[in-house]
Amino acid sequence: MKKRNLKILIVEDNKINQLILKQLLLNNDHLVFVAENGQKAIEEVGTNNFDIILMDLMMPVMNGFDATKEIRRTETKRIPIVAVTSNILNNEEIRCQELGMDGFIAKPISAYHLKNAFAQVGLLF
């Protein structure tokens, strides 16, 4: 598989986590957009063609579960959505799968975890 630059949406309310994720992705020459809550993510998905979405689950305004449900309901082309969370409970991972998320990464995030999550959805980090 040939590596290409990806258009990635980070959905995360915590500024430090935004910076860490953004830096890891920019270091690999990807184009990165940031939305600080699920509502903003839905707006971004409506105006951009993303290759993957990294979705925090617990955010103000609209959480990642509700945002994923809405994105899946309205999308015309399936976008891989990977949950990013500090809660590593089994039932949360199952809930993510039931909503149509394609992967699950526990915080703190590393390049290794991102690489594995991208590989799960057929993308090169």
Coordinates of N, CA and C in Angstrom, one line a residue:
M1 N 0.8 -1.2 0.0 CA 0.0 0.0 0.0 C 0.9 1.3 0.0
K2 N 0.6 2.2 -0.9 CA 1.4 3.4 -1.0 C 0.9 4.4 0.0
K3 N 1.8 5.1 0.7 CA 1.4 6.1 1.6 C 1.0 7.4 0.9
R4 N -0.1 8.0 1.3 CA -0.6 9.2 0.8 C -0.9 10.2 1.9
N5 N -1.0 11.5 1.6 CA -1.4 12.4 2.6 C -2.9 12.3 2.8
L6 N -3.3 12.3 4.0 CA -4.7 12.1 4.4 C -5.3 13.4 4.9
K7 N -6.6 13.6 4.7 CA -7.3 14.7 5.2 C -8.1 14.2 6.4
I8 N -7.7 14.7 7.6 CA -8.1 14.1 8.9 C -8.8 15.1 9.7
L9 N -9.9 14.7 10.3 CA -10.6 15.6 11.3 C -10.4 15.1 12.7
I10 N -9.9 15.9 13.5 CA -9.7 15.6 15.0 C -10.9 16.3 15.7
V11 N -11.7 15.5 16.4 CA -12.8 16.0 17.2 C -12.5 15.8 18.6
E12 N -12.1 16.9 19.3 CA -11.5 16.9 20.6 C -11.7 18.2 21.3
D13 N -12.2 18.3 22.5 CA -12.4 19.5 23.2 C -11.2 20.0 24.0
N14 N -10.3 19.1 24.4 CA -9.1 19.4 25.2 C -8.0 19.9 24.3
K15 N -7.6 21.2 24.6 CA -6.6 21.8 23.7 C -5.3 21.1 23.7
I16 N -4.8 20.5 24.8 CA -3.6 19.8 24.9 C -3.7 18.5 24.0
N17 N -4.8 17.8 24.1 CA -4.9 16.6 23.3 C -5.0 17.0 21.8
Q18 N -5.7 18.1 21.5 CA -5.7 18.6 20.1 C -4.3 18.8 19.6
L19 N -3.5 19.5 20.4 CA -2.1 19.8 20.0 C -1.3 18.5 19.8
I20 N -1.4 17.5 20.7 CA -0.6 16.3 20.6 C -1.0 15.5 19.3
L21 N -2.3 15.4 19.1 CA -2.8 14.6 17.9 C -2.4 15.4 16.7
K22 N -2.6 16.7 16.7 CA -2.3 17.5 15.5 C -0.8 17.3 15.1
Q23 N 0.1 17.4 16.1 CA 1.5 17.3 15.9 C 1.9 15.9 15.3
L24 N 1.3 14.9 15.9 CA 1.6 13.5 15.4 C 1.2 13.4 14.0
L25 N 0.1 13.9 13.6 CA -0.4 13.8 12.3 C 0.4 14.7 11.3
L26 N 0.7 15.9 11.7 CA 1.4 16.8 10.8 C 2.8 16.3 10.6
N27 N 3.4 15.6 11.6 CA 4.7 15.0 11.4 C 4.7 14.0 10.3
N28 N 3.6 13.5 10.0 CA 3.5 12.5 8.9 C 2.8 13.1 7.7
D29 N 2.9 14.4 7.6 CA 2.5 15.1 6.4 C 1.0 15.0 6.0
H30 N 0.1 14.9 7.0 CA -1.3 14.8 6.8 C -1.9 16.2 6.9
L31 N -3.0 16.4 6.3 CA -3.8 17.7 6.4 C -4.8 17.5 7.5
V32 N -4.7 18.4 8.5 CA -5.5 18.2 9.7 C -6.4 19.4 10.0
F33 N -7.7 19.0 10.3 CA -8.7 20.0 10.7 C -9.1 19.6 12.2
V34 N -9.5 20.6 13.0 CA -9.9 20.3 14.3 C -11.3 20.9 14.6
A35 N -12.1 20.1 15.2 CA -13.5 20.5 15.7 C -13.5 20.3 17.2
E36 N -14.0 21.3 18.0 CA -13.9 21.1 19.5 C -15.1 20.4 20.1
N37 N -16.1 20.1 19.3 CA -17.2 19.3 19.8 C -17.9 18.6 18.6
G38 N -18.9 17.7 18.9 CA -19.6 16.9 17.9 C -20.4 17.7 16.9
Q39 N -21.0 18.8 17.4 CA -21.8 19.7 16.5 C -20.9 20.3 15.4
K40 N -19.7 20.8 15.9 CA -18.8 21.3 14.9 C -18.3 20.3 13.9
A41 N -18.1 19.0 14.4 CA -17.7 17.9 13.6 C -18.7 17.7 12.5
I42 N -19.9 17.7 12.8 CA -21.0 17.4 11.8 C -20.9 18.5 10.7
E43 N -20.7 19.8 11.2 CA -20.6 20.9 10.2 C -19.4 20.7 9.3
E44 N -18.3 20.3 9.9 CA -17.0 20.0 9.1 C -17.2 18.9 8.1
V45 N -17.9 17.9 8.5 CA -18.1 16.7 7.6 C -19.0 17.1 6.5
G46 N -19.9 18.1 6.7 CA -20.8 18.6 5.7 C -20.1 19.4 4.6
T47 N -19.0 19.9 4.9 CA -18.3 20.8 4.0 C -16.9 20.3 3.5
N48 N -16.4 19.2 4.1 CA -15.1 18.6 3.7 C -15.2 17.1 3.4
N49 N -14.3 16.6 2.7 CA -14.3 15.2 2.3 C -13.1 14.6 3.1
F50 N -13.3 14.1 4.3 CA -12.3 13.5 5.1 C -12.0 12.1 4.8
D51 N -10.7 11.7 5.0 CA -10.3 10.3 4.9 C -10.6 9.5 6.2
I52 N -10.5 10.2 7.3 CA -10.7 9.6 8.6 C -11.1 10.6 9.7
I53 N -11.8 10.2 10.7 CA -12.2 11.1 11.8 C -11.7 10.5 13.1
L54 N -11.0 11.2 13.9 CA -10.6 10.8 15.2 C -11.5 11.5 16.2
M55 N -12.4 10.7 16.8 CA -13.6 11.3 17.6 C -13.4 11.0 19.1
D56 N -13.2 12.1 19.8 CA -13.3 12.0 21.3 C -14.8 11.7 21.6
L57 N -15.0 11.0 22.7 CA -16.3 10.6 23.1 C -17.0 11.5 24.1
M58 N -16.3 12.1 25.0 CA -16.9 13.0 26.0 C -16.5 14.4 25.7
M59 N -17.5 15.2 25.2 CA -17.3 16.6 24.9 C -18.5 17.4 25.2
P60 N -18.4 18.7 25.5 CA -19.5 19.5 25.7 C -20.3 19.8 24.4
V61 N -21.4 20.3 24.4 CA -22.3 20.7 23.3 C -22.9 19.4 22.7
M62 N -22.1 18.5 22.1 CA -22.5 17.2 21.5 C -21.4 16.2 21.7
N63 N -21.6 15.1 22.3 CA -20.6 14.1 22.5 C -20.3 13.3 21.3
G64 N -19.3 12.5 21.3 CA -18.8 11.7 20.2 C -19.8 10.6 19.8
F65 N -20.6 10.1 20.7 CA -21.6 9.1 20.4 C -22.7 9.7 19.5
D66 N -23.2 10.8 19.9 CA -24.3 11.5 19.2 C -23.8 12.0 17.8
A67 N -22.6 12.5 17.8 CA -22.0 13.0 16.6 C -21.8 11.9 15.6
T68 N -21.3 10.8 16.0 CA -21.1 9.6 15.1 C -22.5 9.1 14.6
K69 N -23.5 9.1 15.4 CA -24.8 8.6 15.0 C -25.3 9.5 13.9
E70 N -25.1 10.8 14.1 CA -25.6 11.8 13.1 C -24.8 11.7 11.8
I71 N -23.5 11.6 11.9 CA -22.6 11.5 10.7 C -23.0 10.2 9.9
R72 N -23.2 9.1 10.6 CA -23.6 7.9 9.9 C -24.9 8.0 9.3
R73 N -25.8 8.7 9.9 CA -27.2 8.9 9.3 C -27.2 9.7 8.1
T74 N -26.3 10.7 7.9 CA -26.3 11.6 6.8 C -25.2 11.5 5.8
E75 N -24.2 10.7 6.1 CA -23.1 10.6 5.1 C -23.5 10.0 3.8
T76 N -22.8 10.4 2.7 CA -23.1 9.8 1.4 C -21.9 8.8 1.1
K77 N -20.8 9.1 1.7 CA -19.6 8.2 1.5 C -19.1 7.8 2.9
R78 N -19.0 6.5 3.2 CA -18.6 6.1 4.6 C -17.2 6.6 4.9
I79 N -17.1 7.3 6.0 CA -15.8 7.8 6.5 C -15.4 7.0 7.7
P80 N -14.2 6.4 7.8 CA -13.8 5.7 9.0 C -13.8 6.7 10.2
I81 N -14.4 6.2 11.3 CA -14.4 7.0 12.5 C -13.8 6.2 13.6
V82 N -12.7 6.7 14.2 CA -12.0 6.0 15.3 C -12.3 6.8 16.6
A83 N -12.8 6.1 17.6 CA -13.0 6.7 18.9 C -11.7 6.9 19.6
V84 N -11.6 8.0 20.3 CA -10.4 8.4 21.1 C -10.9 8.7 22.5
T85 N -10.6 8.0 23.5 CA -11.1 8.2 24.8 C -10.2 7.8 25.9
S86 N -10.4 8.4 27.1 CA -9.7 8.0 28.3 C -10.4 6.9 29.1
N87 N -11.6 6.6 28.7 CA -12.4 5.5 29.3 C -12.2 4.2 28.5
I88 N -11.6 3.3 29.1 CA -11.3 2.0 28.4 C -12.2 0.9 28.8
L89 N -13.4 1.2 29.2 CA -14.4 0.2 29.6 C -14.9 -0.7 28.4
N90 N -15.0 -2.0 28.6 CA -15.4 -2.9 27.6 C -16.8 -2.4 27.0
N91 N -17.7 -2.1 27.8 CA -19.0 -1.7 27.3 C -19.0 -0.5 26.4
E92 N -18.0 0.4 26.6 CA -17.9 1.6 25.8 C -17.3 1.3 24.4
E93 N -16.4 0.3 24.4 CA -15.9 -0.1 23.1 C -17.0 -0.8 22.3
I94 N -17.8 -1.6 22.9 CA -19.0 -2.3 22.3 C -20.0 -1.2 21.8
R95 N -20.2 -0.2 22.6 CA -21.2 0.8 22.2 C -20.6 1.6 20.9
C96 N -19.3 1.8 20.9 CA -18.7 2.5 19.7 C -18.9 1.6 18.5
Q97 N -18.7 0.3 18.6 CA -18.9 -0.6 17.4 C -20.4 -0.6 17.0
E98 N -21.3 -0.6 17.9 CA -22.7 -0.6 17.6 C -23.1 0.7 16.9
L99 N -22.5 1.8 17.2 CA -22.8 3.1 16.5 C -22.1 3.2 15.1
G100 N -21.3 2.2 14.8 CA -20.6 2.2 13.5 C -19.2 2.8 13.5
M101 N -18.6 2.9 14.7 CA -17.2 3.4 14.7 C -16.3 2.2 14.2
D102 N -15.2 2.6 13.6 CA -14.4 1.6 13.0 C -13.1 1.2 13.8
G103 N -12.9 1.9 14.9 CA -11.7 1.6 15.8 C -11.9 2.3 17.1
F104 N -10.9 2.1 18.0 CA -10.9 2.6 19.3 C -9.5 2.8 19.8
I105 N -9.2 4.0 20.2 CA -7.8 4.3 20.8 C -8.0 4.9 22.2
A106 N -7.2 4.3 23.1 CA -7.2 4.8 24.5 C -6.2 5.9 24.6
K107 N -6.5 6.9 25.4 CA -5.6 8.0 25.7 C -4.7 7.5 26.9
P108 N -3.5 7.9 27.0 CA -2.8 8.9 26.1 C -2.4 8.3 24.8
I109 N -2.5 9.1 23.8 CA -2.3 8.6 22.4 C -0.8 8.7 22.0
S110 N -0.4 7.7 21.2 CA 1.0 7.7 20.7 C 0.9 7.4 19.2
A111 N 2.0 7.6 18.6 CA 2.1 7.4 17.1 C 1.9 5.9 16.9
Y112 N 2.3 5.0 17.8 CA 2.1 3.6 17.6 C 0.6 3.3 17.6
H113 N -0.2 3.8 18.5 CA -1.6 3.6 18.6 C -2.3 4.1 17.3
L114 N -1.9 5.3 16.9 CA -2.5 5.9 15.6 C -2.2 5.0 14.4
K115 N -1.0 4.5 14.3 CA -0.6 3.7 13.2 C -1.4 2.4 13.2
N116 N -1.7 1.8 14.3 CA -2.5 0.6 14.4 C -4.0 0.9 14.0
A117 N -4.5 2.0 14.5 CA -5.9 2.4 14.2 C -6.1 2.7 12.8
F118 N -5.1 3.3 12.2 CA -5.2 3.6 10.7 C -5.1 2.3 9.9
A119 N -4.3 1.4 10.3 CA -4.1 0.2 9.6 C -5.4 -0.6 9.7
Q120 N -6.1 -0.6 10.8 CA -7.4 -1.3 10.9 C -8.4 -0.8 9.9
V121 N -8.4 0.4 9.5 CA -9.3 0.9 8.5 C -8.7 1.0 7.1
G122 N -7.5 0.4 6.9 CA -6.9 0.3 5.6 C -6.2 1.6 5.1
L123 N -5.7 2.4 6.1 CA -5.0 3.6 5.8 C -3.6 3.5 6.4
L124 N -2.6 4.2 5.7 CA -1.3 4.2 6.2 C -1.1 5.5 7.0
F125 N -0.6 5.4 8.2 CA -0.3 6.6 9.0 C 0.9 7.3 8.6

